[in-house]
Coordinates of C-alpha atoms in Angstrom, one line a residue:
Chain A
X1 CA 20.3 16.0 -20.0
X2 CA 22.1 12.7 -20.3
X3 CA 22.6 11.7 -24.0
X4 CA 22.8 8.0 -24.7
X5 CA 24.6 6.1 -27.4
X6 CA 23.7 2.5 -28.3
X7 CA 24.7 0.2 -31.2
X8 CA 22.1 0.5 -34.0
X9 CA 21.7 -3.3 -34.4
X10 CA 22.9 -6.6 -33.1
X11 CA 22.6 -10.2 -34.3
X12 CA 22.5 -13.4 -32.2
X13 CA 21.4 -17.0 -32.3
X14 CA 18.9 -18.8 -30.0
X15 CA 20.4 -19.9 -26.7
X16 CA 23.2 -17.3 -26.7
X17 CA 23.7 -14.6 -24.1
X18 CA 23.3 -11.1 -25.5
X19 CA 24.9 -8.0 -24.0
X20 CA 23.8 -4.6 -25.2
X21 CA 25.8 -1.6 -24.0
X22 CA 24.6 2.0 -23.6
X23 CA 27.1 4.9 -23.2
X24 CA 26.0 7.8 -21.1
X25 CA 29.1 9.8 -20.4
X26 CA 27.4 12.9 -18.9
X27 CA 25.2 11.0 -16.5
X28 CA 24.3 13.0 -13.5
X29 CA 24.4 12.0 -9.8
X30 CA 20.7 11.6 -9.5
X31 CA 20.1 9.8 -12.8
X32 CA 18.8 6.3 -13.0
X33 CA 19.3 3.9 -16.0
X34 CA 16.2 2.2 -17.4
X35 CA 15.9 -0.3 -20.3
X36 CA 12.7 -0.8 -22.3
X37 CA 11.9 -3.4 -25.0
X38 CA 9.7 -2.7 -28.0
X39 CA 8.1 -5.1 -30.5
X40 CA 6.9 -3.8 -33.9
X41 CA 3.8 -1.7 -33.7
X42 CA 3.6 -2.1 -29.9
X43 CA 4.3 0.2 -27.0
X44 CA 7.6 -0.2 -25.2
X45 CA 7.7 -2.4 -22.1
X46 CA 9.9 -1.9 -19.0
X47 CA 12.6 -4.4 -18.6
X48 CA 14.9 -3.3 -15.8
X49 CA 16.2 -0.3 -13.9
X50 CA 19.3 0.4 -11.9
X51 CA 21.5 3.0 -10.3
X52 CA 24.8 1.3 -9.7
X53 CA 26.5 -2.2 -9.6
X54 CA 24.3 -5.1 -10.7
X55 CA 20.5 -5.6 -10.9
X56 CA 18.9 -8.8 -11.9
X57 CA 15.3 -9.8 -12.4
X58 CA 13.5 -12.7 -14.0
X59 CA 14.3 -11.6 -17.6
X60 CA 17.5 -9.7 -17.6
X61 CA 20.5 -8.3 -15.7
X62 CA 21.8 -4.8 -15.7
X63 CA 25.5 -4.1 -15.1
X64 CA 26.6 -0.6 -14.2
X65 CA 30.3 0.1 -13.6
X66 CA 31.5 2.3 -10.7
X67 CA 31.9 5.4 -12.9
X68 CA 28.3 4.9 -14.3
X69 CA 29.3 6.2 -17.7
X70 CA 27.9 3.1 -19.4
X71 CA 25.6 0.3 -18.7
X72 CA 25.1 -3.2 -20.1
X73 CA 21.8 -5.0 -20.5
X74 CA 22.4 -8.8 -20.5
X75 CA 19.8 -11.2 -21.9
X76 CA 20.6 -14.8 -21.0
X77 CA 19.8 -17.5 -23.5
X78 CA 17.8 -15.5 -26.0
X79 CA 15.0 -16.9 -28.0
X80 CA 13.3 -15.8 -31.2
X81 CA 10.8 -13.9 -29.2
X82 CA 13.5 -11.6 -27.9
X83 CA 13.8 -10.1 -31.4
X84 CA 12.9 -6.4 -30.7
X85 CA 14.3 -2.9 -30.2
X86 CA 15.9 -2.2 -26.9
X87 CA 16.1 1.4 -25.6
X88 CA 18.3 2.8 -22.8
X89 CA 16.8 5.7 -20.9
X90 CA 18.8 7.8 -18.5
X91 CA 17.4 10.5 -16.2
X92 CA 16.2 11.5 -12.8
X93 CA 12.6 11.8 -13.7
X94 CA 12.5 15.6 -13.9
X95 CA 13.8 16.1 -17.4
X96 CA 12.6 15.8 -20.9
X97 CA 12.6 12.1 -21.8
X98 CA 15.0 11.1 -24.5
X99 CA 14.8 7.4 -25.5
X100 CA 17.4 7.6 -28.3
X101 CA 17.3 5.4 -31.4
X102 CA 17.6 2.1 -29.6
X103 CA 19.3 -1.2 -30.6
X104 CA 17.6 -3.5 -33.0
X105 CA 18.3 -7.1 -31.8
X106 CA 17.7 -9.9 -34.3
X107 CA 17.7 -13.5 -33.0
X108 CA 18.0 -16.2 -35.5
X109 CA 17.4 -20.0 -35.2
Chain B
X1 CA -2.1 -5.7 -21.3
X2 CA -0.5 -2.6 -19.7
X3 CA -3.8 -1.2 -18.5
X4 CA -3.4 2.0 -20.6
X5 CA -6.0 2.4 -23.3
X6 CA -5.8 4.5 -26.4
X7 CA -8.5 5.4 -28.9
X8 CA -8.8 5.2 -31.8
X9 CA -6.5 2.4 -32.8
X10 CA -6.2 3.7 -36.4
X11 CA -7.0 7.1 -37.9
X12 CA -6.9 8.2 -41.5
X13 CA -7.4 11.8 -42.4
X14 CA -6.4 14.4 -44.9
X15 CA -3.9 17.2 -44.8
X16 CA -5.1 20.3 -43.1
X17 CA -7.5 18.5 -40.8
X18 CA -7.6 18.3 -37.0
X19 CA -7.8 15.1 -34.9
X20 CA -8.0 14.2 -31.3
X21 CA -6.3 11.2 -29.7
X22 CA -7.5 9.9 -26.4
X23 CA -5.6 8.1 -23.6
X24 CA -6.8 6.6 -20.3
X25 CA -4.0 5.9 -17.9
X26 CA -3.6 2.8 -15.7
X27 CA -5.8 2.9 -12.6
X28 CA -4.0 4.9 -9.9
X29 CA -1.5 6.5 -12.3
X30 CA -1.3 10.3 -12.1
X31 CA 1.2 11.0 -14.9
X32 CA 0.5 10.8 -18.6
X33 CA 3.1 11.0 -21.3
X34 CA 2.7 11.4 -25.1
X35 CA 5.2 10.1 -27.7
X36 CA 5.5 10.2 -31.4
X37 CA 7.1 7.4 -33.4
X38 CA 7.6 7.8 -37.1
X39 CA 8.4 4.8 -39.3
X40 CA 11.5 3.1 -38.1
X41 CA 12.4 5.9 -35.8
X42 CA 12.9 6.1 -32.1
X43 CA 10.4 7.5 -29.6
X44 CA 10.1 11.3 -29.6
X45 CA 8.8 12.6 -26.3
X46 CA 6.1 15.2 -26.8
X47 CA 4.7 16.3 -23.5
X48 CA 3.9 15.1 -19.9
X49 CA 1.1 15.9 -17.5
X50 CA 0.8 15.1 -13.9
X51 CA -2.5 15.3 -12.1
X52 CA -3.9 17.8 -14.6
X53 CA -0.8 20.0 -14.8
X54 CA 1.8 20.2 -17.6
X55 CA 5.1 19.0 -16.2
X56 CA 7.5 18.6 -19.1
X57 CA 7.6 19.5 -22.8
X58 CA 9.6 17.8 -25.5
X59 CA 9.7 18.3 -29.2
X60 CA 6.0 19.2 -29.5
X61 CA 5.0 21.3 -32.5
X62 CA 2.9 24.4 -31.9
X63 CA 0.1 22.8 -34.0
X64 CA -0.1 20.1 -31.4
X65 CA -1.6 20.5 -27.9
X66 CA -2.7 18.3 -25.1
X67 CA -4.5 18.3 -21.8
X68 CA -5.2 16.1 -18.9
X69 CA -8.7 16.1 -17.4
X70 CA -9.9 15.8 -13.8
X71 CA -10.6 12.1 -14.3
X72 CA -7.0 11.9 -15.5
X73 CA -7.6 10.9 -19.0
X74 CA -5.7 12.8 -21.6
X75 CA -6.2 14.1 -25.1
X76 CA -3.6 15.0 -27.7
X77 CA -4.9 17.4 -30.4
X78 CA -3.2 17.6 -33.7
X79 CA -4.2 20.4 -36.1
X80 CA -3.3 21.6 -39.6
X81 CA -2.1 18.1 -40.3
X82 CA 0.8 17.5 -42.7
X83 CA 2.0 14.3 -44.4
X84 CA 4.9 14.2 -42.0
X85 CA 2.6 13.9 -39.0
X86 CA 1.8 10.3 -40.0
X87 CA 3.2 8.2 -37.2
X88 CA 2.4 6.0 -34.2
X89 CA 1.4 8.0 -31.2
X90 CA 1.9 6.4 -27.9
X91 CA 0.5 7.3 -24.5
X92 CA 2.2 6.1 -21.4
X93 CA 1.4 6.5 -17.7
X94 CA 3.2 6.2 -14.4
X95 CA 2.3 6.4 -10.8
X96 CA 4.0 9.7 -10.2
X97 CA 5.9 12.4 -12.1
X98 CA 9.2 11.4 -13.4
X99 CA 9.3 9.2 -16.4
X100 CA 13.0 8.5 -16.2
X101 CA 12.6 7.1 -12.7
X102 CA 9.1 5.6 -12.4
X103 CA 8.2 2.7 -14.7
X104 CA 6.1 3.9 -17.6
X105 CA 3.3 1.7 -18.9
X106 CA 2.7 2.2 -22.6
X107 CA -0.6 1.9 -24.4
X108 CA -1.1 0.1 -27.7
X109 CA -0.8 3.3 -29.7
X110 CA -2.8 5.2 -32.3
X111 CA -1.6 4.9 -35.9
X112 CA -2.3 8.2 -37.7
X113 CA -2.1 8.3 -41.5
X114 CA -2.3 11.7 -43.1
X115 CA -3.1 11.5 -46.9

């Protein structure tokens, strides 16, 4: 079962690019990497998922190096509404789900 | 709106009591997941059902139990409640089994307060 490590918190300003890295040294061959966003008192929301290299959608990019032992969620030009907790989830879908403690991102004006 | 509904939204009860939390998954989703989130803590996976069958078990206490019914809605039963059970309980659903691969859609949660 892949264990993930993320920074506890990060601070940024509006308009900046934010990169949040997740370490998953014992990732297995069949594991995918998924990121979720959670606002206070709300359920998490899917952001992006990838297996290797780079994935981009309308809200974020996910960079995964060749060894897949880490991944970086990139949020371009953050706004105040991006203040939330971001979770990295690693697995192949057939294991117990471990979300970890997440990264609390605070965006200031 | 994720399409996942949870009732009740809030629940206040006393220690030693028993409560039932209900979840209706998104239309077409066969998997249901239950999570517990205590104040300022991460998500703790409790249990997963797929099409009525238990598929994975996390850190679920023996005092807690769950089931998924033929219409695919699920219930989480919490008994002999303790103060430490106070938390947000989330239900999520996905189209198939495998919450680390298939996108999970989370409900709004049930906030349980044990006094």
